[in-house]
Coordinates of C-alpha atoms and ligand atoms in Angstrom, one line a residue:
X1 CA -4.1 -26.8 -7.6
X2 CA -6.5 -27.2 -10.3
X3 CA -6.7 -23.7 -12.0
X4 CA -10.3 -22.9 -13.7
X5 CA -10.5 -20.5 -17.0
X6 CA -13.7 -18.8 -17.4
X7 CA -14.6 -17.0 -20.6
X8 CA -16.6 -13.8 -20.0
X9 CA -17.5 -11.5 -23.4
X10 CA -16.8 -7.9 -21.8
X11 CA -19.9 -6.9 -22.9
X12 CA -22.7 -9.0 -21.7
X13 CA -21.3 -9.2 -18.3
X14 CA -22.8 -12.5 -17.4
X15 CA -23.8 -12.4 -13.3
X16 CA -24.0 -15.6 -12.7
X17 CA -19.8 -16.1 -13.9
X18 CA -18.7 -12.8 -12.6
X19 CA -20.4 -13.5 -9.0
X20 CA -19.1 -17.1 -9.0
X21 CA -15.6 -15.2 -9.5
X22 CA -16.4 -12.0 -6.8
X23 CA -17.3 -15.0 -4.3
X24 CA -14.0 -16.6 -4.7
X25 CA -12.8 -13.4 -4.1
X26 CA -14.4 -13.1 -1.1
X27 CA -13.5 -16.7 0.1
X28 CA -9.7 -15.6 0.1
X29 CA -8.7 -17.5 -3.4
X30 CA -7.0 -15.9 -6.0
X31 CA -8.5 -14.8 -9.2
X32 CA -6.5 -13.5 -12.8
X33 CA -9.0 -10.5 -14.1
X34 CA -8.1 -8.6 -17.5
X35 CA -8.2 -4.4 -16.9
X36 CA -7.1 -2.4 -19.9
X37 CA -3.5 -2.2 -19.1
X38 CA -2.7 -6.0 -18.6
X39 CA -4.2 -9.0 -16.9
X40 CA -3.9 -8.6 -12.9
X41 CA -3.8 -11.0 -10.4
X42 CA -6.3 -10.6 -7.3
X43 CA -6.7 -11.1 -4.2
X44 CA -9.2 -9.8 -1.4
X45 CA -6.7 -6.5 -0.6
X46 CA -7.7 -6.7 3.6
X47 CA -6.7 -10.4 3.9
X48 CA -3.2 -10.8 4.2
X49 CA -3.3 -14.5 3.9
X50 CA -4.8 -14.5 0.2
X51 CA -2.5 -11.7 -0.7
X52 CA 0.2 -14.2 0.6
X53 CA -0.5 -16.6 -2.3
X54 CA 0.0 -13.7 -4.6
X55 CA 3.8 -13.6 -3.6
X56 CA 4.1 -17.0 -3.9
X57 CA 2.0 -17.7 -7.1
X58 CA 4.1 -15.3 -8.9
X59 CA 7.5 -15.8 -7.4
X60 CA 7.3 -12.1 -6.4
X61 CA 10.0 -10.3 -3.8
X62 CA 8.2 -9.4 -0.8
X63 CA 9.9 -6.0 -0.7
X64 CA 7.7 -4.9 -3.8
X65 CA 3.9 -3.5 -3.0
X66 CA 1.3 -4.4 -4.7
X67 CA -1.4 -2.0 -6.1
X68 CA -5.2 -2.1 -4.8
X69 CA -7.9 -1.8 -7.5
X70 CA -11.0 0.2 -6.4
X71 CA -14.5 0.7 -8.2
X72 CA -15.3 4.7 -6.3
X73 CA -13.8 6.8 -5.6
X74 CA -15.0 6.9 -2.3
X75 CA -13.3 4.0 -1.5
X76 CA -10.1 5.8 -1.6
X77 CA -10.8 7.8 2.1
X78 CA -10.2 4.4 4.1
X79 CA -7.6 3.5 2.0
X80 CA -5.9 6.5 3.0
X81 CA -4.6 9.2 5.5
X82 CA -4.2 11.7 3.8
X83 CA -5.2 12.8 0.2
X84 CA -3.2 15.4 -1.2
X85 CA -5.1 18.8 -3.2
X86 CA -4.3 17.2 -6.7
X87 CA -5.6 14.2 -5.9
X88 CA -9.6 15.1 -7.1
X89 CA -8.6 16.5 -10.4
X90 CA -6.2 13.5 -11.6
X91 CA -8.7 11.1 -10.2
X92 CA -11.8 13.1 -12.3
X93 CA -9.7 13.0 -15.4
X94 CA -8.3 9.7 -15.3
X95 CA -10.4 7.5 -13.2
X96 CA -11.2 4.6 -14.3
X97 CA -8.3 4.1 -16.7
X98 CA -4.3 3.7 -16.3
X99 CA -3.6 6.0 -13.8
X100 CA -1.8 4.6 -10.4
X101 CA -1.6 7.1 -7.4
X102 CA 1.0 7.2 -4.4
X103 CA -0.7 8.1 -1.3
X104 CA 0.2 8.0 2.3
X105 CA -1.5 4.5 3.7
X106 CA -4.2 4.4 5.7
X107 CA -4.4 1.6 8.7
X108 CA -7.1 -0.3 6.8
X109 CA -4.3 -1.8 4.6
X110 CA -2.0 -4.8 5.9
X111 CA 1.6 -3.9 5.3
X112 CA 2.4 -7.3 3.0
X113 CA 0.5 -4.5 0.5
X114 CA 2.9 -1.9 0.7
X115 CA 5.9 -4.3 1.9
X116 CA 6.0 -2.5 5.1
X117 CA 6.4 1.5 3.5
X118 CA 4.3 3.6 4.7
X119 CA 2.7 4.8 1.3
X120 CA -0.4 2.8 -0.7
X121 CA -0.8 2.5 -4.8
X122 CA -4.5 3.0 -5.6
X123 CA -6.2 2.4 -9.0
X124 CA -9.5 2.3 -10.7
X125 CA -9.3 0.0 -13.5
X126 CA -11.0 1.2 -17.0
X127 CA -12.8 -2.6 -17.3
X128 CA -16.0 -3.9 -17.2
X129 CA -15.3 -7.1 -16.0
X130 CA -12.4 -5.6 -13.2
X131 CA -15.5 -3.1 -12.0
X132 CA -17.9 -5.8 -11.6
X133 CA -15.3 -8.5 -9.7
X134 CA -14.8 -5.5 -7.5
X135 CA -18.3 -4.4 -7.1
X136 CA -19.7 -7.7 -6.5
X137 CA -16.8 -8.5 -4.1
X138 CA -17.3 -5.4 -2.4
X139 CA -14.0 -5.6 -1.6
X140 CA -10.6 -3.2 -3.0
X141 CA -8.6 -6.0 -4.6
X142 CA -5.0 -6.1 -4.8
X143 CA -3.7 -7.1 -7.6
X144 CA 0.3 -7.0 -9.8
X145 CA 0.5 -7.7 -13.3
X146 CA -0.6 -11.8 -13.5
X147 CA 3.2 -13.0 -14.9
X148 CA 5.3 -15.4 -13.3
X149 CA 8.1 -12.6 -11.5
X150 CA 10.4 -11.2 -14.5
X151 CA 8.5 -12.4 -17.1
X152 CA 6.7 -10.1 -19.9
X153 CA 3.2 -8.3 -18.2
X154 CA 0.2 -10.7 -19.8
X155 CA -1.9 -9.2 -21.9
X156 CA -4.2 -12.1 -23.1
X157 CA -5.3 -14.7 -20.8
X158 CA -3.0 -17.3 -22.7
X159 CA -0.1 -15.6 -21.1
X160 CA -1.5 -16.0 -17.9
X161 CA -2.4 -19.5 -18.3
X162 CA 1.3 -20.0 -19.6
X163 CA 2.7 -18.6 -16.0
X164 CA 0.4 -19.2 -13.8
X165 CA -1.8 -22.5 -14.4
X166 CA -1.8 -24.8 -11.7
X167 CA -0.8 -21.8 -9.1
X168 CA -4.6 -19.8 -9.1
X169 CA -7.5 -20.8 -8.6
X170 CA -9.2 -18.3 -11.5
X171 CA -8.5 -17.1 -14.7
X172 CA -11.0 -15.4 -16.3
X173 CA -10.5 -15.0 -19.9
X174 CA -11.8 -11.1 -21.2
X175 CA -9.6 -11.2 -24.5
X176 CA -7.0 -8.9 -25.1
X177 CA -5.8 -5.8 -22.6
X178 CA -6.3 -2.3 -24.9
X179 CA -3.5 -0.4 -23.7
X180 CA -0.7 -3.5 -23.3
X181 CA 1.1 -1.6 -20.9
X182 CA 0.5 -1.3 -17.0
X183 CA -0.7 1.6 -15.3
X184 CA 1.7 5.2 -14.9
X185 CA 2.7 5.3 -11.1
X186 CA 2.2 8.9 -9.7
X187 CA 3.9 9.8 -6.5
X188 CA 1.3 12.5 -5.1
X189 CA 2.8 12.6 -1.2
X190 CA 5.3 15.4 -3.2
X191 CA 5.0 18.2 -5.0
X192 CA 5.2 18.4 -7.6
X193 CA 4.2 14.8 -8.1
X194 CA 6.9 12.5 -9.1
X195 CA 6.2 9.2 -11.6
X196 CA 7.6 6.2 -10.3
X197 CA 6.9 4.0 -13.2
X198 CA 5.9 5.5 -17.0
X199 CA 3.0 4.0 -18.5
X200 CA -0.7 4.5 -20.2
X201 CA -0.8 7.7 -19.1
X202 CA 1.7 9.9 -21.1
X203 CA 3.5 13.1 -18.6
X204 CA 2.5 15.6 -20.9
X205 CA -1.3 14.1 -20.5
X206 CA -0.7 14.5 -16.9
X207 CA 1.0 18.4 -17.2
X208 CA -2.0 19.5 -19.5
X209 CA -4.6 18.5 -16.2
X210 CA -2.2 19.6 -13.5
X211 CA -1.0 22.8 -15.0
X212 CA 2.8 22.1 -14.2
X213 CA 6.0 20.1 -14.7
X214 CA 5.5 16.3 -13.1
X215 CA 8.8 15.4 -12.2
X216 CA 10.2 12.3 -13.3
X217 CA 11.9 9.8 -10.8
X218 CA 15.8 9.9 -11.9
X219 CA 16.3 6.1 -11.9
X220 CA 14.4 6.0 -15.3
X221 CA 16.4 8.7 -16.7
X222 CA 19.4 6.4 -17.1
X223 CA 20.3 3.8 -18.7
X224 CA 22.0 1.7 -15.6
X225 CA 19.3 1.9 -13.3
X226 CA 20.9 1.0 -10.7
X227 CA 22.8 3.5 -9.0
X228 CA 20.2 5.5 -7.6
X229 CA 18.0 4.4 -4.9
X230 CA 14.7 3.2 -6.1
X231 CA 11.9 4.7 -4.4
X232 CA 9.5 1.9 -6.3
X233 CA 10.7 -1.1 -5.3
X234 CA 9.5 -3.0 -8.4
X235 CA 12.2 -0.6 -10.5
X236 CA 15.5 -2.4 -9.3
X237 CA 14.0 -6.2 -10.1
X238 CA 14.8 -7.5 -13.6
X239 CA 11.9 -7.6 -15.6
X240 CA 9.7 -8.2 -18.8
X241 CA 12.3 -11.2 -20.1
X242 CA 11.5 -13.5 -22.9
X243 CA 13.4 -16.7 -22.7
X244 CA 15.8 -15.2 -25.0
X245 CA 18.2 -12.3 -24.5
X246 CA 17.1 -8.8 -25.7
X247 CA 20.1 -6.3 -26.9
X248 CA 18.4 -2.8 -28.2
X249 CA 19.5 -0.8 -31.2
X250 CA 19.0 2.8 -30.9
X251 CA 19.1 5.5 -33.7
X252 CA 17.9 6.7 -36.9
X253 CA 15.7 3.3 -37.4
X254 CA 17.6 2.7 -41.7
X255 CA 20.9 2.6 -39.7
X256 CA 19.7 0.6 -37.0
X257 CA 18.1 -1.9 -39.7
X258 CA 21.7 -1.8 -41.4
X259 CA 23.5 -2.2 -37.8
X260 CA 20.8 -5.6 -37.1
X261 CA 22.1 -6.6 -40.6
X262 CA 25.4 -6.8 -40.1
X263 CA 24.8 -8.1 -36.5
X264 CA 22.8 -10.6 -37.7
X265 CA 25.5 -12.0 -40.4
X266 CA 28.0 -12.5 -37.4
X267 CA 25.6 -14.2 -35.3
X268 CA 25.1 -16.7 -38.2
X269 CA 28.3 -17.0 -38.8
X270 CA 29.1 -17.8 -34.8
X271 CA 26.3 -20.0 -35.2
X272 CA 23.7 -17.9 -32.9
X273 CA 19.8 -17.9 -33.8
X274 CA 19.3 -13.8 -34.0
X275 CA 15.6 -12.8 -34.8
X276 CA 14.7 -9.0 -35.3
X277 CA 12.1 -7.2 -32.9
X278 CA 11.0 -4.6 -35.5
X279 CA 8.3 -2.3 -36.9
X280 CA 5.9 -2.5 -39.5
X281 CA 7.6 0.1 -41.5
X282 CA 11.0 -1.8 -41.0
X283 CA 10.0 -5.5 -40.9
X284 CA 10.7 -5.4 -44.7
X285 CA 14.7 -4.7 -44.5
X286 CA 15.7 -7.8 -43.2
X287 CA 16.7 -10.6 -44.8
X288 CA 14.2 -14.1 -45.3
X289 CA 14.7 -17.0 -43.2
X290 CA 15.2 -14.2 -40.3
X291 CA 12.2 -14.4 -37.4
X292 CA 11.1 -10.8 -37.4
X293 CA 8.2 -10.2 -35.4
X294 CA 6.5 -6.4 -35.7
X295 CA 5.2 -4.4 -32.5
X296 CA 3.8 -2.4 -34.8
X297 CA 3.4 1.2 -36.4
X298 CA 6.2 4.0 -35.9
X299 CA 3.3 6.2 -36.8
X300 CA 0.9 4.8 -33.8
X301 CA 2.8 4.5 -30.4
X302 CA -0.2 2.9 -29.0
X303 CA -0.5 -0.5 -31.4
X304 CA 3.7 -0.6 -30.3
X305 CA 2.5 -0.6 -26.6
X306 CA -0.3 -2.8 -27.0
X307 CA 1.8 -5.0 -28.9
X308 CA 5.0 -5.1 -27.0
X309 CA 4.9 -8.0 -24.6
X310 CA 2.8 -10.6 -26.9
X311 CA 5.7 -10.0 -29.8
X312 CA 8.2 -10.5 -26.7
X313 CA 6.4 -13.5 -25.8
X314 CA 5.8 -14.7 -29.4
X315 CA 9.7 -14.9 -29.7
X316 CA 9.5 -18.2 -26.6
X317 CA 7.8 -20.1 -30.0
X318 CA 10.5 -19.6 -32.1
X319 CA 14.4 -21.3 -31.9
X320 CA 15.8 -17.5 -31.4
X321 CA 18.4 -17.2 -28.7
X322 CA 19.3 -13.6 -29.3
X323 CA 16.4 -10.8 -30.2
X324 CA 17.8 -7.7 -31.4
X325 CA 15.2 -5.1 -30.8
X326 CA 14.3 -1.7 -32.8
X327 CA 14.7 0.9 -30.2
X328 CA 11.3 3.7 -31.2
X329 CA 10.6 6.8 -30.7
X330 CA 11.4 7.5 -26.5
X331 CA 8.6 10.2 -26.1
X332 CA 4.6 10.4 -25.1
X333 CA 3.8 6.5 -24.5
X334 CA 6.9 5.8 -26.0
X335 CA 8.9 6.6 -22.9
X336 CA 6.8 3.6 -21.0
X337 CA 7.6 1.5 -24.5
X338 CA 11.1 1.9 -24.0
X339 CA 11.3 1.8 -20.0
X340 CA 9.7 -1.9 -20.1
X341 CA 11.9 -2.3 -23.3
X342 CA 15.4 -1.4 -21.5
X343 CA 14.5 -3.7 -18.7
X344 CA 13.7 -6.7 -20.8
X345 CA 17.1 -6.1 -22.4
X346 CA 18.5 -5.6 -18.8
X347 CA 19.8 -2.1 -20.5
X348 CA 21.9 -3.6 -22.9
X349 CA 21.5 -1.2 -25.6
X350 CA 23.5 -0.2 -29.0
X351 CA 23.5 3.0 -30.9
X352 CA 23.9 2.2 -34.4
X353 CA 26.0 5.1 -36.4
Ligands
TXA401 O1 -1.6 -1.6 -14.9 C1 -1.2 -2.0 -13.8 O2 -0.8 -1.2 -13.0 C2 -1.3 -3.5 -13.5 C3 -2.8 -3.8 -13.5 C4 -3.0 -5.3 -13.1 O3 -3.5 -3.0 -12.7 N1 -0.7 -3.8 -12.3 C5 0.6 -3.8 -12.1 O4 1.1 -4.2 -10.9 O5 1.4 -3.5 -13.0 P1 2.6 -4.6 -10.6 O6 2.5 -5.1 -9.2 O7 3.1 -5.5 -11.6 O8 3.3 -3.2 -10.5 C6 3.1 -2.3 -9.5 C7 4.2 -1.3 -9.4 C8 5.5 -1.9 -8.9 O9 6.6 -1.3 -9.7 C9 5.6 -1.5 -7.5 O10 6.9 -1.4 -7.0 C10 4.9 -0.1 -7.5 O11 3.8 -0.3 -8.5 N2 4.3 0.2 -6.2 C11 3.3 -0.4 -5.6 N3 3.0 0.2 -4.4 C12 3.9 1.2 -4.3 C13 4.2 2.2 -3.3 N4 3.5 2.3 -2.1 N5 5.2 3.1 -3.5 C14 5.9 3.0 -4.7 N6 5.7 2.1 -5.7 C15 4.7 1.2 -5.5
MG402 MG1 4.3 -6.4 -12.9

């Protein structure tokens, strides 16, 4: 298949380019968009057949739902049976923008969305050019993170054209996502809600408009991940890799610097190209000749997350086999920093002491 890259400047929203895109949409092909988490991957939500070719094109399990993009919130009442009381004020708040909500499915959706559960993701992407491809589609669009399966989430159109040339028909190139991470997934069929998967929005954001606790699901309170039952089906699948493999350093970050030191002398020694994931305020401590690559400020959570999976990425340039990557600051976006972290290091992760 011979994939096409379009260029479209987010803000002139050229109609000509943008309907050319909607109406391949709408003809059942599948389309990369940017949003301002990461780059998705679309497909017309009501055709199964096109949201087939999503599975494929990215290599994904079938037991892992996809999430359907909307541009009203109107559209949610067909999408849906049932739409719980908290449902209007997270949607007023956070709509458009990276908020994901759990609601129970409506019969409008074919079950290769929701891999046969009984529950639908919903989100209105905070993107011009995501609002218009849905608008002009007039259709909800379904649409995962546009990486091959495991790989880091794309947050420049290069990525996608790395993974997934050749395998989509579209890729329509809106320059780099703003938040770098995907969406928060909110479990509202409970209460109190319960988030599946942390991300642009932080829980205390979440708290503040709610008024109470969220609860947090207990698979990404520990470190294994594996022991309790998922109830997101993307949270047990290996994820976010670089070709290389990731080992995290957690502490106070001058003894983790000290602890990548040392770690990095017995890699030379053994022969093994180490490079350092770091910060800007730490990229200094190690040693020249190493590959350091900087996510970005301690100070500024939100240049780490928008940073994270390029500097992951950037290491697949480089002759490192081993990254050894600063562990930061595990609170406010920082807790979907270090989720997507832990899984790219498949939870291998040091304290330094
Ligand atoms: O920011 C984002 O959310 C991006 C952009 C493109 O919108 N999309 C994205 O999609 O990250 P994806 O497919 O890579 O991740 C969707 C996550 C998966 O972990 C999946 O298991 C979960 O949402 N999910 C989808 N439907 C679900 C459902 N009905 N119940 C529980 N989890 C669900
Ligand atoms: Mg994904």
């Amino acid at each position: 298949m011979k994939t096409e890259v379009i260029k479209i400047d987010r803000h002139e929203q050229p109609e000509d380019k943008l309907k050319y895109a909607a109406q391949a949409i709408k003809a059942g092909k599948l389309v990369a968009f940017p949003t301002e988490t990461v780059y998705g991957l679309g497909a017309n939500a009501l055709d199964e057949k096109a949201v087939e070719k999503i599975f494929e094109a990215k290599g994904r399990p079938s037991d892992n739902p996809l999430i359907v993009h909307i541009d009203s919130e109107k559209a949610v009442e067909y999408l849906v049976k049932d739409r719980p009381p908290c449902a209007s004020i997270l949607m007023e708040r956070f709509w458009p923008g990276p908020l994901t909500l759990i609601m129970e499915k409506g019969d409008a959706i074919p079950e290769i969305i929701t891999a046969g559960l009984d529950t639908v993701a919903v989100r209105m992407p905070a993107h011009p050019i995501a609002l218009s491809l849905i608008r002009l589609s007039g259709l909800p669009i379904a649409a995962p993170s546009a990486n091959t399966s495991g790989r880091p989430s794309p947050t420049a159109a290069k990525h996608v054209v790395e993974d997934l040339s050749g395998k989509v028909d579209i890729i329509i190139d809106g320059g780099s996502t703003a938040v770098g991470l995907e969406s928060t997934v909110l479990d509202i069929t409970v209460e109190p809600p319960v988030i599946l998967r942390p991300g642009g929005v932080t829980p205390a954001e979440l708290e503040q408009v709610l008024g109470y606790g969220v609860a947090i699901d207990p698979v990404l309170l520990q470190n294994a991940g594996m022991d309790v039952k998922p109830r997101s089906p993307g949270m047990k699948y290996r994820h976010y890799s670089p070709r290389a493999e990731v080992v995290i350093i957690e502490g106070v970050p001058e003894r983790v610097a000290a602890k990548i030191n040392e770690m990095l002398r017995q890699y030379e020694a053994k022969g093994i190209a180490a490079g350092v994931l770091a910060t800007d305020q730490t990229r200094g401590l190690y040693p020249p000749g190493i590959t350091v690559i900087s996510m970005g400020d301690r100070d500024d959570p939100r240049s780490i997350a928008a940073n994270l999976f390029e500097a992951l990425r950037k290491f697949d340039d480089t002759r490192v086999r081993l990254i050894l990557a600063e562990a930061v600051d595990n609170t406010g976006l920082g807790l979907a920093v270090m989720n997507r972290m832990s899984k790219a290091a498949g939870y291998n992760i040091l304290t330094a002491d």
